[in-house]
Coordinates of C-alpha atoms (C1' of nucleotides) in Angstrom, one line a residue:
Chain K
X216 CA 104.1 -78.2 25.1
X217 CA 105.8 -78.4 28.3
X218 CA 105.4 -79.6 31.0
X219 CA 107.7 -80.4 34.4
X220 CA 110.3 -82.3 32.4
X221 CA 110.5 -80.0 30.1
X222 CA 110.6 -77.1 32.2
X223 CA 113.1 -78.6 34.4
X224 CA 115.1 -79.1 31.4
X225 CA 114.8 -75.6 30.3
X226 CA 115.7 -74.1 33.7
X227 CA 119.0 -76.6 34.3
X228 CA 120.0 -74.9 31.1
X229 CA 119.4 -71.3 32.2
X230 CA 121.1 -72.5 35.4
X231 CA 124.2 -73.2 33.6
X232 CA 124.3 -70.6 31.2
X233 CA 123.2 -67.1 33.0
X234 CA 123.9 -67.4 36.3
X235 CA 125.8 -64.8 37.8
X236 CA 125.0 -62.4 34.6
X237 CA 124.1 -58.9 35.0
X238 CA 121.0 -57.5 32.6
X239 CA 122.1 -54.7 30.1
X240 CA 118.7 -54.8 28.1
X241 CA 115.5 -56.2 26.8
X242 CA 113.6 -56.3 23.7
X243 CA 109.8 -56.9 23.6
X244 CA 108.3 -57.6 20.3
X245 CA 104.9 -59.1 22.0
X246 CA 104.2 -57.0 24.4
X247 CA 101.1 -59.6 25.7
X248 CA 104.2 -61.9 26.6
X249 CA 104.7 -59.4 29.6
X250 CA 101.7 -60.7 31.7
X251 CA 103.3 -58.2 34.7
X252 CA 104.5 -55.1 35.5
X253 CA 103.4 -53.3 31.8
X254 CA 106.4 -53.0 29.5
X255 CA 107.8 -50.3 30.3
X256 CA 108.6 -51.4 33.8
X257 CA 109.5 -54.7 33.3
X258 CA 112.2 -53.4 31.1
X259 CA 113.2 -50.8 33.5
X260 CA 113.1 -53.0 36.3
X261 CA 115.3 -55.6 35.2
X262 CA 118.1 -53.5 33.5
X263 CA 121.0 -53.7 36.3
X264 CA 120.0 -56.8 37.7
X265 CA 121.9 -59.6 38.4
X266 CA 120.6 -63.4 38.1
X267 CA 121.2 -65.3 41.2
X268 CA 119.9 -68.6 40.6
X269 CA 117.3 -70.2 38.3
X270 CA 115.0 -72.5 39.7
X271 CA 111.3 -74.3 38.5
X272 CA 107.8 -74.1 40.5
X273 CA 105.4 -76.6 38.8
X274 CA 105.9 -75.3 35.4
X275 CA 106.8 -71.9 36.3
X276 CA 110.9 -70.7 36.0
X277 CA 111.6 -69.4 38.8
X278 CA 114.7 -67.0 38.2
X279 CA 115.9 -65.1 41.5
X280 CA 117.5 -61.4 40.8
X281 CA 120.1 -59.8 43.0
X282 CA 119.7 -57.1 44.2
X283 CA 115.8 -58.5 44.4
X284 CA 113.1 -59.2 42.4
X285 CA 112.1 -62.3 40.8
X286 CA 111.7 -62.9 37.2
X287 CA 108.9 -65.7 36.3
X288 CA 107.9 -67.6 32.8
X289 CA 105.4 -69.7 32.2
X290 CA 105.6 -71.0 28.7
X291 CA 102.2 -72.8 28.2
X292 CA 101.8 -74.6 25.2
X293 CA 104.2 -73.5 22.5
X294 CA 106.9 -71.5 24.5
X295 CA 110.7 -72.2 25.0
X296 CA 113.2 -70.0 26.7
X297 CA 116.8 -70.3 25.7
X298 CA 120.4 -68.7 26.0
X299 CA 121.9 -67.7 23.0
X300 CA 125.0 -65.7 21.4
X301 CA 123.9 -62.0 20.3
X302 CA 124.9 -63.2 17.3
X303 CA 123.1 -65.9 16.9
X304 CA 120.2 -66.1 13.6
X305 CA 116.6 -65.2 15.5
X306 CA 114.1 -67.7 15.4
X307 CA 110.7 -66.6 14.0
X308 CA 108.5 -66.8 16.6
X309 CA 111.1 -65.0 19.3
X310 CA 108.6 -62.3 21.7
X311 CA 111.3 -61.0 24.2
X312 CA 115.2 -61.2 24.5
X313 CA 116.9 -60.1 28.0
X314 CA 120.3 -59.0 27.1
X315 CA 123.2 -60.3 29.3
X316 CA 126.5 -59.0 29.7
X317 CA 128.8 -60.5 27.4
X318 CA 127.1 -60.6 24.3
X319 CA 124.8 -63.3 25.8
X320 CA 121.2 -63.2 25.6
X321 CA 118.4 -65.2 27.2
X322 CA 115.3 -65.7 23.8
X323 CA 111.9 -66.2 24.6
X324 CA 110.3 -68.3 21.6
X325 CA 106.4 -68.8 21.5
X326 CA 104.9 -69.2 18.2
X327 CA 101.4 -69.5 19.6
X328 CA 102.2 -66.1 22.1
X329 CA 100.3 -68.2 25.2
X330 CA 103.4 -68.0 27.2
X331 CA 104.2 -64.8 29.8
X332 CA 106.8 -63.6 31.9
X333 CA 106.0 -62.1 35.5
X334 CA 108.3 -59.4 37.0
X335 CA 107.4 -59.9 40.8
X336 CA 108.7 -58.9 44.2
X337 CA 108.1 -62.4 45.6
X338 CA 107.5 -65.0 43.5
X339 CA 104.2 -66.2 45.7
X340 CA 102.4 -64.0 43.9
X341 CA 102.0 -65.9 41.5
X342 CA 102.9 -69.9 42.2
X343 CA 101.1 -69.3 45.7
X344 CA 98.2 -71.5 44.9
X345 CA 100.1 -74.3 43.4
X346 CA 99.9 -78.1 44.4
X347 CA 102.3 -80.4 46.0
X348 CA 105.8 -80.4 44.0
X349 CA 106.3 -84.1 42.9
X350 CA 110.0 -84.3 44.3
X351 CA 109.6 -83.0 47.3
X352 CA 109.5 -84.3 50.4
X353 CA 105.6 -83.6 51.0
X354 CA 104.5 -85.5 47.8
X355 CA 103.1 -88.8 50.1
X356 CA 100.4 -91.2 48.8
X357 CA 99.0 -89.6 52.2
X358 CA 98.9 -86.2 50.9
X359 CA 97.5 -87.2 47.9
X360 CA 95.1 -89.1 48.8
X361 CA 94.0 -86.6 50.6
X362 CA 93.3 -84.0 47.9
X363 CA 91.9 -86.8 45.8
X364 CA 89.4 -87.5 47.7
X365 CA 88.4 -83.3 48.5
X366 CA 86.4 -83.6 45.4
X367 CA 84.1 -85.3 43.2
X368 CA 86.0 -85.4 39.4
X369 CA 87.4 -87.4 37.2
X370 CA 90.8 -88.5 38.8
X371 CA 92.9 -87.0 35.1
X372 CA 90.5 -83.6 35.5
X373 CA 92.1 -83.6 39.1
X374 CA 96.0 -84.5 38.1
X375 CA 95.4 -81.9 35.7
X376 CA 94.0 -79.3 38.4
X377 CA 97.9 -77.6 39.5
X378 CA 96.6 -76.6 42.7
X379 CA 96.5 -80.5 43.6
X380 CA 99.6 -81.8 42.1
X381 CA 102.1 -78.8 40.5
X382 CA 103.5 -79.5 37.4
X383 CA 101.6 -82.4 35.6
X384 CA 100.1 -81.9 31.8
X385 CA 98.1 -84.0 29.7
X386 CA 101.1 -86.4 28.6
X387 CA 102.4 -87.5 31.5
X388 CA 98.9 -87.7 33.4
X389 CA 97.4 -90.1 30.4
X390 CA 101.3 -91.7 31.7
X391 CA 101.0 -91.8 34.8
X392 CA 97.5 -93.4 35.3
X393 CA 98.5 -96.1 32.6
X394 CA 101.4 -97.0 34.7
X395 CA 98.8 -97.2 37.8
X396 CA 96.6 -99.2 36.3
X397 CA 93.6 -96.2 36.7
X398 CA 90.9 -94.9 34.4
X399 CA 91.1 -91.8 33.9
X400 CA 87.2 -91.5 34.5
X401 CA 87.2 -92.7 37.7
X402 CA 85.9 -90.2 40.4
X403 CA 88.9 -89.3 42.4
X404 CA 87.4 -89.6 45.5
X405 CA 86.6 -93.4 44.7
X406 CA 90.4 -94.2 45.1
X407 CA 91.4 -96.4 47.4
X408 CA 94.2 -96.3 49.8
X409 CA 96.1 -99.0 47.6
X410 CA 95.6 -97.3 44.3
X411 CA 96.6 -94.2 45.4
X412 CA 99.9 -95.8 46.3
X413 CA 99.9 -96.5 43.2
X414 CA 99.5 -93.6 41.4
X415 CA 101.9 -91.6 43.7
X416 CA 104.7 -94.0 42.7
X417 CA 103.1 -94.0 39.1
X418 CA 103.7 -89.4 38.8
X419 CA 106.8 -89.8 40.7
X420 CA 108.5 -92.7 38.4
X421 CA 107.1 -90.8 35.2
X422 CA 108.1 -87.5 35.7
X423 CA 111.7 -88.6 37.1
X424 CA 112.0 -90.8 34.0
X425 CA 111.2 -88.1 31.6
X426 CA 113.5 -85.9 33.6
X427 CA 116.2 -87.9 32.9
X428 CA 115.1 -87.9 29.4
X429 CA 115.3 -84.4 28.9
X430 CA 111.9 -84.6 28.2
X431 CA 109.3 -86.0 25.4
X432 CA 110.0 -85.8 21.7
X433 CA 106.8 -85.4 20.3
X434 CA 108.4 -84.7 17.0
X435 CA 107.8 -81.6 15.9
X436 CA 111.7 -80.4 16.6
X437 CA 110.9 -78.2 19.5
X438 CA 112.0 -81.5 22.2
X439 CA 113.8 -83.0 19.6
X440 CA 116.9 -83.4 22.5
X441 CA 114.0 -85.0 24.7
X442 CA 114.2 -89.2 24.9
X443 CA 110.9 -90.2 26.4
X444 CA 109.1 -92.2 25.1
X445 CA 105.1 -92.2 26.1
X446 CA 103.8 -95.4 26.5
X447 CA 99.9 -94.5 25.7
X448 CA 100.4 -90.9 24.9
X449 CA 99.5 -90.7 21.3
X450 CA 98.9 -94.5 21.1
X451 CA 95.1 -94.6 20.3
X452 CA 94.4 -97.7 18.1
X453 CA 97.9 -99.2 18.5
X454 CA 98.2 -102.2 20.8
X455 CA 99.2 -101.7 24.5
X456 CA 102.5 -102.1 25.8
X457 CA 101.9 -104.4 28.6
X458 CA 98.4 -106.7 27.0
X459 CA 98.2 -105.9 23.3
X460 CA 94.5 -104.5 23.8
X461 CA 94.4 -102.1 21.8
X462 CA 94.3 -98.8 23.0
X463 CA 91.3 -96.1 23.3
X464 CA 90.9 -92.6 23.1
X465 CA 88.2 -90.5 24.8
X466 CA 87.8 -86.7 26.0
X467 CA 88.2 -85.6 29.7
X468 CA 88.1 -81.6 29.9
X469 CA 88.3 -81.3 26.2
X470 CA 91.8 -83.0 26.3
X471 CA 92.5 -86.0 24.4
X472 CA 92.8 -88.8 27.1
X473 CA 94.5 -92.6 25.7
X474 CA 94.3 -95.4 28.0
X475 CA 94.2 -98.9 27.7
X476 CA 90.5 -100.4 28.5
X477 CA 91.5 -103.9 30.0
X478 CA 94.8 -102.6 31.9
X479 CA 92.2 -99.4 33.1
X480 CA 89.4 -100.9 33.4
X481 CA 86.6 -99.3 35.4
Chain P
dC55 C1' 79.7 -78.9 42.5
dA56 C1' 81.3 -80.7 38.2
dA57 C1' 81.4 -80.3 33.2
dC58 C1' 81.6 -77.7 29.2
dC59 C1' 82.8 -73.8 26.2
dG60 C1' 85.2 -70.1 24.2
dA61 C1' 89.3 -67.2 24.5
dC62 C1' 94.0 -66.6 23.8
dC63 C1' 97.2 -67.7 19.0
dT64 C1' 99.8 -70.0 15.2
dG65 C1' 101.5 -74.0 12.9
dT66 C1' 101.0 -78.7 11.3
dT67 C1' 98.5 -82.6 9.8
dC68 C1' 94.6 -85.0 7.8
dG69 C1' 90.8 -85.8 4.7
dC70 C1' 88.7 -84.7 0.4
Chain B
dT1143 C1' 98.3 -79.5 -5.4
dG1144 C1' 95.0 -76.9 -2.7
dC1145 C1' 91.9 -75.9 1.0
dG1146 C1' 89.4 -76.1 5.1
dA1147 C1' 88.8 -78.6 9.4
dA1148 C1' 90.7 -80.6 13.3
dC1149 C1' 94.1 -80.6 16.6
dA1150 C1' 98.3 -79.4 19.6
dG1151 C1' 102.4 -80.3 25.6
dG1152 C1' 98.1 -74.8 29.2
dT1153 C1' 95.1 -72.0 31.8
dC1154 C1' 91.3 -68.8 32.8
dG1155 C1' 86.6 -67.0 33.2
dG1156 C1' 81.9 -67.6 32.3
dT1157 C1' 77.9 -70.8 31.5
dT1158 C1' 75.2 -74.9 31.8

DNA sequence: CAACCGACCTGTTCGC
DNA sequence: TGCGAACAGGTCGGTT
């Protein structure tokens, strides 16, 4: 389900709303959410903590601990992490709760239980082999060419790859490589110097406009407060945005790939 | 080396 | 209306 705009969206929210906080408890109902330390640790661990600051890695939140320690989710396809009065009704799906001071408590929902949470010393541990952050500085058409052209596959099996690019799903790379004109067949190493331009301004528009957005509402009420809108995304058999061809769907890495055949032609 | 497949899981949608 | 199949925003490890 989410990917960097969504995450981002999920960790200004934490940002706001725990900051400062000092852990009193947790509560693990999936104990598979814990992907490290084992349960009993994590929980031990973290009681007496403080949270520092809340940041994102690809689609990793980041949240920094005081005294140390660093607490990590990934939520992978169905997860969502949220603040929430102890009063609050509990959702149906909800695997941990980390109980705040002040009857505040951060809720991990994941219906499909792919999502974990890492209890680490140093957060390397486990982003340490991700890609190139989008907004960062080091995120050139230089760069990325670069990687691109390390390897031999199709150019969406590669913005999928997060140890090229960190934070990019199957939504917005179907996005971004409509916006750059690409197919997403094309080997990556293929690319030239031009269209890689391209597609480095293509990532870097998308994901800042679906930032903005609060992310993509896909409609089934999890991103309901998210206003992007794909352009091919979902758009098999309807006509294209910018020519009216209509547009195709075909599989790349068993993910369902849309692209427009005359805008991305080969 | 690149592509494919099954796991991990549950919920929703679609075709009959 | 009911039921099974297909599919879903992610990632990993093992085969082809």
């Amino acid at each position: 389900m989410p990917e960097l705009p969504e995450v981002q969206t999920v960790v200004n929210h934490l940002a706001e709303c725990i900051t400062g906080r000092s852990i009193t408890g947790t509560e693990i109902s999936w104990a598979r959410s814990i992907a490290v330390p084992g349960v009993t640790l994590f929980s031990q661990q973290l009681v007496g903590k403080v949270c520092r600051a809340v940041s994102r890695r690809g689609k990793y939140i980041v949240i920094a601990l005081a005294p140390h320690g660093y607490l990590l989710c990934h939520l992978r396809m169905s997860g969502d992490l949220k603040v929430a009065d102890a009063a609050a009704p509990r959702s149906k799906h909800e695997r941990v709760r980390i109980l705040f001071e002040g009857e505040c408590e951060l809720r991990f929902d994941d219906p499909r239980k792919f999502g974990k949470m890492y209890l680490v010393a140093d957060p390397e541990e486990i982003v340490g082999t991700l890609g190139i952050e989008p907004f960062s500085r080091n995120f050139t058409s230089e760069a990325l060419y670069e990687r691109l052209h390390q390897r031999a596959l199709r150019v969406k099996t590669l913005l999928l790859d997060q140890r090229c690019v960190a934070g990019l799903g199957n939504i917005y790379a179907v996005e971004s490589l409509w916006h750059a004109g690409i197919n997403p067949l094309v080997r990556s190493n293929k690319l030239s110097k031009e269209r890689v331009v391209k597609l480095r301004n293509a990532i870097y528009e998308v994901l800042r406009k679906a930032v903005d957005a609060r992310g993509t509402d896909l409609g089934d009420g999890v991103w309901k407060s998210g206003g992007y809108s794909p352009k091919t995304y979902g758009r098999e058999g309807q006509p294209c945005r910018r020519c009216k061809t209509v547009i195709r769907r075909v599989i790349v890495n068993q993910r369902s790939t849309d692209f427009c055949p005359k805008c991305q032609s080969r």
